[in-house]
XYZ file of C-alpha atoms in Angstrom:
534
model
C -61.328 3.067 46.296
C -59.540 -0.084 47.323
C -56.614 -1.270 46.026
C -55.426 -3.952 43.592
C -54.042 -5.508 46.429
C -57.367 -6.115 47.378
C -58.610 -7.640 44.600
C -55.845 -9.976 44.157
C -56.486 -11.601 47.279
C -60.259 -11.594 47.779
C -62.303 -13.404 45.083
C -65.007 -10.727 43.755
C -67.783 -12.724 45.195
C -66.325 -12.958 49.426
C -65.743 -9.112 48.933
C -69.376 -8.642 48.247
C -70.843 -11.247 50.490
C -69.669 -10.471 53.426
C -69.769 -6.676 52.821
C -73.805 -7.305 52.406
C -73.890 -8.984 54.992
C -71.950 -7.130 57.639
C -72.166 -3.561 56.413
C -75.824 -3.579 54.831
C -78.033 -0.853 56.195
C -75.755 -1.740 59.567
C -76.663 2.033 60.932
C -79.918 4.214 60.602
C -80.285 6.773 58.090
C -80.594 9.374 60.725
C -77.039 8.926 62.084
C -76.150 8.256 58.143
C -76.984 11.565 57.105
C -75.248 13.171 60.173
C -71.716 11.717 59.609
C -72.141 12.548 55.591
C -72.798 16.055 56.438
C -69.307 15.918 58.532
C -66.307 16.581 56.618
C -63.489 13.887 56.255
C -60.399 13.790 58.774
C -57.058 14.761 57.234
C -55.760 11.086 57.199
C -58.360 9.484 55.182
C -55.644 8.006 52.782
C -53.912 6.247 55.996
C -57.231 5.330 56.940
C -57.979 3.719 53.816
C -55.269 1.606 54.261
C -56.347 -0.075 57.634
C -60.123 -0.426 56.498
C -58.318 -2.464 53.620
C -56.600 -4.727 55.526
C -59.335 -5.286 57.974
C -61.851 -5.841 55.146
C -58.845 -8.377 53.830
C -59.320 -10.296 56.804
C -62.896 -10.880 57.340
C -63.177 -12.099 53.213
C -59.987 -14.392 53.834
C -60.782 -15.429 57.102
C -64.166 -14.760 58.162
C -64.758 -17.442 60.753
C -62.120 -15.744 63.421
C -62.885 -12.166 62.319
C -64.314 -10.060 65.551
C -66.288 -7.080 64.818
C -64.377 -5.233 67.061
C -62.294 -1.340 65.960
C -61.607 -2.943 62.632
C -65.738 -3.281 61.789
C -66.372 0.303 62.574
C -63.033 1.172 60.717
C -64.126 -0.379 57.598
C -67.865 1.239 57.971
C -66.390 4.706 58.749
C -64.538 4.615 55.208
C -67.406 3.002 53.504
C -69.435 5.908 54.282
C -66.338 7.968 53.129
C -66.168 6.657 49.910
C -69.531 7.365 49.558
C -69.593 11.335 50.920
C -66.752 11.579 47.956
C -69.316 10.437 45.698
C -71.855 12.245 46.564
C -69.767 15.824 46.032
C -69.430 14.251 42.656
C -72.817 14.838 41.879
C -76.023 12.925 40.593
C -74.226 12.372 36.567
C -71.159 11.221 37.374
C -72.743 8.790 40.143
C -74.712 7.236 37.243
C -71.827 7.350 35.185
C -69.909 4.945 37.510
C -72.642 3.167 39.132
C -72.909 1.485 35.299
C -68.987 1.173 34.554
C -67.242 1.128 37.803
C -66.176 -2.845 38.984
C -67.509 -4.574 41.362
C -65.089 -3.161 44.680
C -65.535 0.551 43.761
C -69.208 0.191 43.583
C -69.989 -1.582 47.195
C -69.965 2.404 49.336
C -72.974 2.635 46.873
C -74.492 -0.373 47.308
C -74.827 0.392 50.579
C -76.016 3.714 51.086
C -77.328 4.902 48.170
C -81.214 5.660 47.516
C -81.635 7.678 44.200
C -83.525 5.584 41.940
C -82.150 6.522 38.779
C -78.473 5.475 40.418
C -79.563 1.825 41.562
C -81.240 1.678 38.169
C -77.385 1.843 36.631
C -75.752 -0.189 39.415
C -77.984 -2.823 39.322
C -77.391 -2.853 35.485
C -73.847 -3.287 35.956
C -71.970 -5.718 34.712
C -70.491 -7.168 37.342
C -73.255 -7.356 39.324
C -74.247 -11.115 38.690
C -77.913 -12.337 39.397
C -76.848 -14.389 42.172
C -75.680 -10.915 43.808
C -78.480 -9.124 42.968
C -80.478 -11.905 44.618
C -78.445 -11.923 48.220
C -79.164 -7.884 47.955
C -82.693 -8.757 47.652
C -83.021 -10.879 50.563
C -80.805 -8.440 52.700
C -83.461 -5.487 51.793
C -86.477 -7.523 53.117
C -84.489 -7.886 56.176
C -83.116 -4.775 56.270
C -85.286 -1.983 54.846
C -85.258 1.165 56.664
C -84.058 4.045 54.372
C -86.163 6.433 52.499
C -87.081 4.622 49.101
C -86.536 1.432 49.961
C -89.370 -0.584 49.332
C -89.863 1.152 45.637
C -85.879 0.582 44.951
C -86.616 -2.861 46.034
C -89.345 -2.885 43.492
C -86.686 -1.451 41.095
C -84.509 -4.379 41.831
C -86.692 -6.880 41.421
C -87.320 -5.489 37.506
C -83.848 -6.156 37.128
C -83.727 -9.191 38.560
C -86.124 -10.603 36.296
C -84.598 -8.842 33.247
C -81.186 -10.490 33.594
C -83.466 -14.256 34.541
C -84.671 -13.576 30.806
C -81.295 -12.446 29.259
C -79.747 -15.851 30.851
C -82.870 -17.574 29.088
C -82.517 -16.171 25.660
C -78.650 -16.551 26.066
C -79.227 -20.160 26.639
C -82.015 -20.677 23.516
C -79.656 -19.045 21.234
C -76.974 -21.582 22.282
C -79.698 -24.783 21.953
C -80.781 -23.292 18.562
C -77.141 -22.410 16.761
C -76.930 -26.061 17.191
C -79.924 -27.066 15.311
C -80.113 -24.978 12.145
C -81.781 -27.960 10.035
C -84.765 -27.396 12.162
C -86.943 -24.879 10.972
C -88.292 -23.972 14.939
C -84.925 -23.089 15.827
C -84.380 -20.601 12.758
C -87.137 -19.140 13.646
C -86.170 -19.023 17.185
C -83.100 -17.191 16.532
C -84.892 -14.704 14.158
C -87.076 -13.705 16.800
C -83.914 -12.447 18.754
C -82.891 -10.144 16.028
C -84.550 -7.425 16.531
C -84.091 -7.789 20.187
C -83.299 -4.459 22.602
C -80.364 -6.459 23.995
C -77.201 -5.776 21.748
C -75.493 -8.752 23.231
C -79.124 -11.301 21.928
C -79.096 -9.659 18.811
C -75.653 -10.178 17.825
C -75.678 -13.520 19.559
C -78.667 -14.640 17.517
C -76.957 -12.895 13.895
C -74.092 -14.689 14.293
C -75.548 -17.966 14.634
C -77.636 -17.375 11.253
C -75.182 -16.395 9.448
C -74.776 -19.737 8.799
C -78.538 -20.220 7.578
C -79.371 -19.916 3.988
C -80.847 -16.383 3.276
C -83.928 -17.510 0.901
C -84.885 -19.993 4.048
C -84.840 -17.607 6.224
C -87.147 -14.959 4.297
C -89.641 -17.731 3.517
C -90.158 -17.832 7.220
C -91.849 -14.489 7.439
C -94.128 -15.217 4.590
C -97.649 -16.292 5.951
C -98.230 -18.959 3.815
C -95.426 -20.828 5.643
C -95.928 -23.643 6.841
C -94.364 -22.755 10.316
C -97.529 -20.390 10.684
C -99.884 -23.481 10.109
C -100.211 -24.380 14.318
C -99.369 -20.384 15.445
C -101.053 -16.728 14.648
C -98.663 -15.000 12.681
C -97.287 -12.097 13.453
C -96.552 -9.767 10.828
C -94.762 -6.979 13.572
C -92.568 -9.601 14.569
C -91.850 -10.325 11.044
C -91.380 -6.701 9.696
C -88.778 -5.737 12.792
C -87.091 -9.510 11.656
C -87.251 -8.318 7.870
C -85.379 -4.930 8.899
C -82.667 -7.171 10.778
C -82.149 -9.182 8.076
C -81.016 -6.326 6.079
C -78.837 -4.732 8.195
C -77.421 -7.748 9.599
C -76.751 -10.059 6.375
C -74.838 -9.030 3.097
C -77.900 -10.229 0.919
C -77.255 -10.738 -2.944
C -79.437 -8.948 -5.414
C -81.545 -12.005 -6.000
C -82.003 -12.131 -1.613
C -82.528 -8.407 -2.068
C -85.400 -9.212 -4.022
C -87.009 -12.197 -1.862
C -86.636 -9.691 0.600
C -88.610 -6.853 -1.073
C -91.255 -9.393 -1.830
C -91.491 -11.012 1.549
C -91.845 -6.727 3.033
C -94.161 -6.027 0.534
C -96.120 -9.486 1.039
C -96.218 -8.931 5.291
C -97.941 -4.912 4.329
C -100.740 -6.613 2.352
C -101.482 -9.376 5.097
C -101.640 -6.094 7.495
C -103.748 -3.970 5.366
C -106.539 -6.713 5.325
C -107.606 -5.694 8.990
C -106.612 -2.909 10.446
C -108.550 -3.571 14.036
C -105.571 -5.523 15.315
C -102.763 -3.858 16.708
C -100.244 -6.053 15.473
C -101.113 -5.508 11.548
C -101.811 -1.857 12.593
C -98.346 -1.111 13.630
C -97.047 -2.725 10.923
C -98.137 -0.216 8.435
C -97.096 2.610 11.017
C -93.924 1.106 9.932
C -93.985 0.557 7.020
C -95.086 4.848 6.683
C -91.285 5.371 8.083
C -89.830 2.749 6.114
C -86.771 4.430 3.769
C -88.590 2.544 0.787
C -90.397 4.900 -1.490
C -92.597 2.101 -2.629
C -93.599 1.063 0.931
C -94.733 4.037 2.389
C -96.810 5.236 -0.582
C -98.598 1.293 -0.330
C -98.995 2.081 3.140
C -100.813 5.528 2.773
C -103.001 4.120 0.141
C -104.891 2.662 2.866
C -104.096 4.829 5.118
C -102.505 7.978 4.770
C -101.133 10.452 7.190
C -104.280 12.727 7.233
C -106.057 10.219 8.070
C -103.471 9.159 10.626
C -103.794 11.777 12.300
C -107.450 12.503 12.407
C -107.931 8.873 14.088
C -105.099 10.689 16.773
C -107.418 13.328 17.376
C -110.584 11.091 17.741
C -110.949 10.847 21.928
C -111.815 7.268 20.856
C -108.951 6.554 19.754
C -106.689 4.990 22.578
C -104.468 7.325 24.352
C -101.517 4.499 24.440
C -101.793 3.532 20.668
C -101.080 6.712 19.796
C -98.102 7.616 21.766
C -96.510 4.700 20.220
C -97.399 5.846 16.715
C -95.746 8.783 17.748
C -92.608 7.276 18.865
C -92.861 5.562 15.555
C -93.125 8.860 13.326
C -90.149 10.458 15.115
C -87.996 8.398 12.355
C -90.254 9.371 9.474
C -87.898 10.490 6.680
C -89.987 13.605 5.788
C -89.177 16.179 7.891
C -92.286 18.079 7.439
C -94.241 15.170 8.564
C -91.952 14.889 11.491
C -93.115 18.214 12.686
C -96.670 17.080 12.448
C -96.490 14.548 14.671
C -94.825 16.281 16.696
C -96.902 19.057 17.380
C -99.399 16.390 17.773
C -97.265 14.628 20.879
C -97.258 18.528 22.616
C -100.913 18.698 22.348
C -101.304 15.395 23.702
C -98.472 16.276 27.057
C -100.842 19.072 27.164
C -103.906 17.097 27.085
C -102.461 15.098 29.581
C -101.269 17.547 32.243
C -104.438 19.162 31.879
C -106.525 15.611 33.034
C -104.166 15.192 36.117
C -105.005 18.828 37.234
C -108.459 17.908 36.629
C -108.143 15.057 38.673
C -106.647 16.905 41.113
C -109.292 19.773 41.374
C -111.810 16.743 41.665
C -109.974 15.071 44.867
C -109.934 18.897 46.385
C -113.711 19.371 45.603
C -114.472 15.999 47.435
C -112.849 16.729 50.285
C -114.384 20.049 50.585
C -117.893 17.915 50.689
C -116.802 16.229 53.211
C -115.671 18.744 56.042
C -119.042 20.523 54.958
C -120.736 17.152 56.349
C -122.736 16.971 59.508
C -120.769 14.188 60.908
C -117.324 16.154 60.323
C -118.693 19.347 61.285
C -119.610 17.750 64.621
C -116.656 15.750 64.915
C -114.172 19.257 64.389
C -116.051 20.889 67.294
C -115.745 18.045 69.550
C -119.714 17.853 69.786
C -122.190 14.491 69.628
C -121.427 13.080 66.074
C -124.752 13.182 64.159
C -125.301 10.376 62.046
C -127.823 8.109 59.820
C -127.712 5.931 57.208
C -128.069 8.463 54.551
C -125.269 10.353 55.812
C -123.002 6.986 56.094
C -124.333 6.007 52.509
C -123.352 9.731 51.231
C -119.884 8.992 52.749
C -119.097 5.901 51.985
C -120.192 7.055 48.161
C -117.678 9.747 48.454
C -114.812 7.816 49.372
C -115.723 4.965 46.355
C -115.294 8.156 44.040
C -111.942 8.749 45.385
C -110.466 5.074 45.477
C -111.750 4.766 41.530
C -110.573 8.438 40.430
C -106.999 6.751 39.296
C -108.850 3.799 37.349
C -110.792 6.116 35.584
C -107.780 8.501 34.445
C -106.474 5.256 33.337
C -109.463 4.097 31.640
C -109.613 7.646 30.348
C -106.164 7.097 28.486
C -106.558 4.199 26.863
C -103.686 2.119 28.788
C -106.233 -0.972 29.364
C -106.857 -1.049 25.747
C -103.234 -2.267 25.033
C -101.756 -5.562 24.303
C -98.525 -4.632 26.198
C -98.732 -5.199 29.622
C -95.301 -3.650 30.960
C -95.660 -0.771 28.659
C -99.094 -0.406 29.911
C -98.903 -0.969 33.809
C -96.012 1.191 33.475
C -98.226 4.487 32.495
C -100.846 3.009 34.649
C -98.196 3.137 37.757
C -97.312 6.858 37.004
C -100.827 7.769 37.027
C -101.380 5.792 40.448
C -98.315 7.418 41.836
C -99.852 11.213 41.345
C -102.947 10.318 42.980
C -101.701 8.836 46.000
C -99.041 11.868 46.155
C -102.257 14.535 46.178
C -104.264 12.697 48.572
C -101.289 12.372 50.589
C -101.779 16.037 51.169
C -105.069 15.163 53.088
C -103.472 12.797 55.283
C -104.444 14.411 58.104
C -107.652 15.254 57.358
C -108.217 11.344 56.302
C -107.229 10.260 59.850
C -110.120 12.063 61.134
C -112.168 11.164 59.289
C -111.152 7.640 60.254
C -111.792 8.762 63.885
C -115.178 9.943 63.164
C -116.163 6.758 61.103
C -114.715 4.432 64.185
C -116.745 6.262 66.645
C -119.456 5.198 65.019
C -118.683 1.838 64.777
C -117.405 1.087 67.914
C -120.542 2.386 69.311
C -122.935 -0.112 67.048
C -120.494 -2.900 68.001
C -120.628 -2.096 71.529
C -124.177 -2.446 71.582
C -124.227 -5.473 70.374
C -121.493 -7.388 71.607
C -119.355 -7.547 75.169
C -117.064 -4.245 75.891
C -114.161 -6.843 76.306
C -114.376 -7.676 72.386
C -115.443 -4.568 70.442
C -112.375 -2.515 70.579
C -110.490 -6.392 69.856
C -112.481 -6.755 66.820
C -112.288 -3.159 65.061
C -108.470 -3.630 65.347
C -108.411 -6.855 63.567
C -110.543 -6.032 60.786
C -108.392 -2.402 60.498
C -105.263 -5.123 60.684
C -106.831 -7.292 57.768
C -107.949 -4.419 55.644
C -104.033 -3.322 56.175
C -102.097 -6.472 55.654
C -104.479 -6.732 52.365
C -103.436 -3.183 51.035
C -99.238 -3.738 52.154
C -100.074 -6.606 49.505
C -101.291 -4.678 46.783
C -98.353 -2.076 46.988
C -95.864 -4.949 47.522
C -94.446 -3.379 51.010
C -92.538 -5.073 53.191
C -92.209 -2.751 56.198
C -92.964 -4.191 59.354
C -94.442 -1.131 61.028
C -98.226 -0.275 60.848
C -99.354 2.203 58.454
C -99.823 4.572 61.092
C -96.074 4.476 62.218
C -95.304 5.096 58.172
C -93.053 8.172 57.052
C -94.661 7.626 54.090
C -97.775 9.521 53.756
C -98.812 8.837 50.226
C -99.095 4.757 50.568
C -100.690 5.572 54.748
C -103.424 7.887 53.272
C -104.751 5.007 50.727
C -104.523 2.524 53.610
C -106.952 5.055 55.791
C -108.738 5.625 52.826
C -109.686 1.769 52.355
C -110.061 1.408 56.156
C -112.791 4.161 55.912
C -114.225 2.195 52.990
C -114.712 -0.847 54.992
C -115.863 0.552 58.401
C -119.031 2.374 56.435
C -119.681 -0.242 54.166
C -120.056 -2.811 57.392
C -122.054 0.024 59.132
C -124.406 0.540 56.326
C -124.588 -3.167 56.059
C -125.788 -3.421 59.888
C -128.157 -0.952 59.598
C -127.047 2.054 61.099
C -130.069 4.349 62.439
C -130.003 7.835 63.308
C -127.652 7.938 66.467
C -125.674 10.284 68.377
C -122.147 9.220 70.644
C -120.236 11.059 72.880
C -116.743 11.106 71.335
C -113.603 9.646 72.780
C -110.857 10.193 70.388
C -109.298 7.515 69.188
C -105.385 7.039 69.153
């Protein structure tokens, strides 16, 4: 690690800007991995000491640094700092990617990959937005290491979680300053029962300058704050539970406070169809009072509960977060319930993904039993017609919409939360591109075949100059349109890609297009010489 003489001299911010923008991604992975592998020279320590100083010089003065011995001196023990934390192991990587400062974490910022290590660093403390933005721009440039575009992805979660923690930070600020106004009470109640320690506390210790009884007659519907909104009896429940813990509440507030709980489970028992007045009585079934979790099994109670769980009509998302929910029931008996209930569902769901996996297998299969494969794998004329195209084309629709059905299947697009949601959704897409990345090859073929046939129709109706010309472009657009939807960033074509997941769906799509414009021409029954394509 570098020393405090370091740090003394070099503000925080030079250290990390010009290490971004000097050492960044400044050799391949290939050679990367090679020096990592090599062990460390007996004078590391002395060579510490010189990488120091030069690194002292191009913060202090960067405009007559020279990247000359000094650059690769300062890169050779960046990559040693990192080989020492790699021997560390994965834990103790996470451990101080979240608590190291700022100079001990830069060897990791720039050669590490593992997701669940950037997801710490990035997390860290002393990495300030601002940072986290210059590392964003440097990855677009820079991107060449395994992972990158998803840890870029990753990144950019965190980028806009810390843009909202600066937001709240600031309301909480604007509000403590207007407690006479009954919008900025409410405002900081919100923030309560907020994930964020640092909001939450933020937000308490403004209101603890609020009168109690004003504050409870906020979550009552009848208020008149809920008079130009939709109320939200959740919100007002996890606010109600703050409260409590948060405030030292005389017996009369106790009692206001009772009321006002007791008040928000009737408004949710009225209509049960909304998710927000649902959940509320799923909390209200783990809630330490006696009195509110036998109201709340009057209407419904856990048999019930957990026949609607069983009901394959019931959405697959709602009830994993009932079951989050019940893990804090206070009867342990009931715990157990529930739980055997979430194994059945894992099962349930492991069991769908091998299903869909078993279907993507069993498609492929139809295709190499086609005529138009079968020809094309014994180098023969390819055999075609519009039925066959149709039957194709058909085939590859089914496998494009296999991961929006699974998804359908569970219930995700039923749910008001759209992170939580496109989360499960993303796991879901993730396993389906990795098992038709195991086809890859096959899917290139059949790319070849499906060309073939187009470049033929398109030379017969158009000049030999511009066929090949126009195939490529539309291939290019159907591309550029796909790197969209999976946010990359790479440069290289899809056929250059390492990545054989995210190339398979682009072939897939290509495929989709080239026999959907066939069909839409009016292919006839025709047979081509083939000339394999590149």
């Amino acid at each position: 690690m570098y020393s405090s003489d370091l740090r003394q001299n070099v503000p925080v911010t030079g250290l990390f800007d010009v290490t971004i923008r000097h050492f960044f991604r400044a050799i391949d992975y290939d050679t990367l991995q090679k020096l990592l592998a090599s062990p460390q020279p007996s004078a590391v320590n002395t060579h510490q000491a010189t990488a120091t100083e030069a690194l002292r010089q191009l913060c202090l003065e960067p405009a007559s640094w020279e990247p000359d011995d000094s650059y690769q001196s300062i890169l050779r023990h960046f990559i040693y700092e990192f080989q020492s934390h790699l021997q560390a192991g994965i834990e103790q990587r996470c451990r101080f990617a979240a608590q190291g400062s700022l100079e001990e974490l830069l060897a990791l910022i720039l050669f590490e990959t593992n997701p669940t290590v950037l997801a710490r660093l990035f997390r860290n403390a002393d990495m300030s937005l601002d940072m986290l933005k210059q590392l964003h721009t440097a990855w677009e440039e820079r991107q060449t290491y395994p992972g990158d575009a998803a840890n870029r992805d990753l990144l950019n979660v965190v980028i806009a979680e810390k843009q909202m923690r600066l937001r709240k930070l600031s309301e909480i600020l604007t509000y403590a300053h207007r407690l006479e106004n009954e919008e900025a009470i409410f405002g900081l109640l919100s923030y309560l029962p907020d994930r964020d320690e640092d909001i939450a506390r933020g937000a308490g210790k403004a209101l603890r300058r609020a009168h109690p009884p004003t504050l409870l007659e906020l979550l009552h519907p009848a208020h008149t704050h809920w008079q130009t909104k939709e109320f939200d009896p959740l919100l007002c429940w996890r606010i109600a539970q703050s409260l409590e813990e948060l405030l030292c509440l005389e017996d009369e507030s106790h009692g206001q406070l009772k009321q006002a709980r007791l008040a928000l489970l009737e408004y949710a028992m009225l209509d049960l169809q909304q998710p927000k007045r649902f959940f509320t009585l799923i909390a209200a079934h783990v809630h330490y009072s006696e009195a509110c979790r036998k109201m709340a099994s009057t209407r419904l109670s856990i048999d019930e509960l957990t026949s609607l769980m069983h009901d394959d009509t019931f959405p697959r998302r709602m009830t994993r977060q009932v079951l989050r929910v019940f893990r804090y029931h206070p009867d342990l008996p009931t715990r157990r319930i529930f739980a055997d209930i979430a194994n059945l569902l894992m099962e349930e769901n492991r069991e769908r993904l091998r299903e869909m996996e078993q279907q993507i297998a069993a498609l492929f299969d139809t295709i190499n039993t086609s005529a138009l494969m079968k020809s094309f794998d014994n180098d023969a004329l390819i055999e075609f017609g519009s039925g066959d195209l149709a039957y194709l084309q058909e085939v590859i629709h089914q496998l494009l919409d296999l991961p929006g059905s699974l998804i359908e299947s569970f219930g995700y697009r039923s749910m008001a939360s759209a992170v939580a949601r496109d989360s499960d959704a993303q796991k879901i897409q993730l396993f389906w591109r990795a098992t038709i990345g195991q086809y890859l090859g096959r899917i290139r073929q059949i790319r070849q075949a499906v060309s073939q046939i187009w470049l033929k129709q398109q030379q017969a109706a158009g000049s030999p100059e511009s066929f090949f010309e126009e195939l490529v472009q539309n291939e290019q657009d159907v591309e550029t349109h796909h790197k969209a939807d999976v946010n990359c960033k790479l440069q290289i074509s899809c056929a250059s890609c390492l990545k054989r997941t995210c190339a398979a769906e682009s072939y897939l799509l290509k495929i989709s297009f080239l026999t959907e414009a066939l069909l839409e021409g009016g292919a006839d029954k025709t047979a081509l010489k083939q000339e394999r394509l590149p």
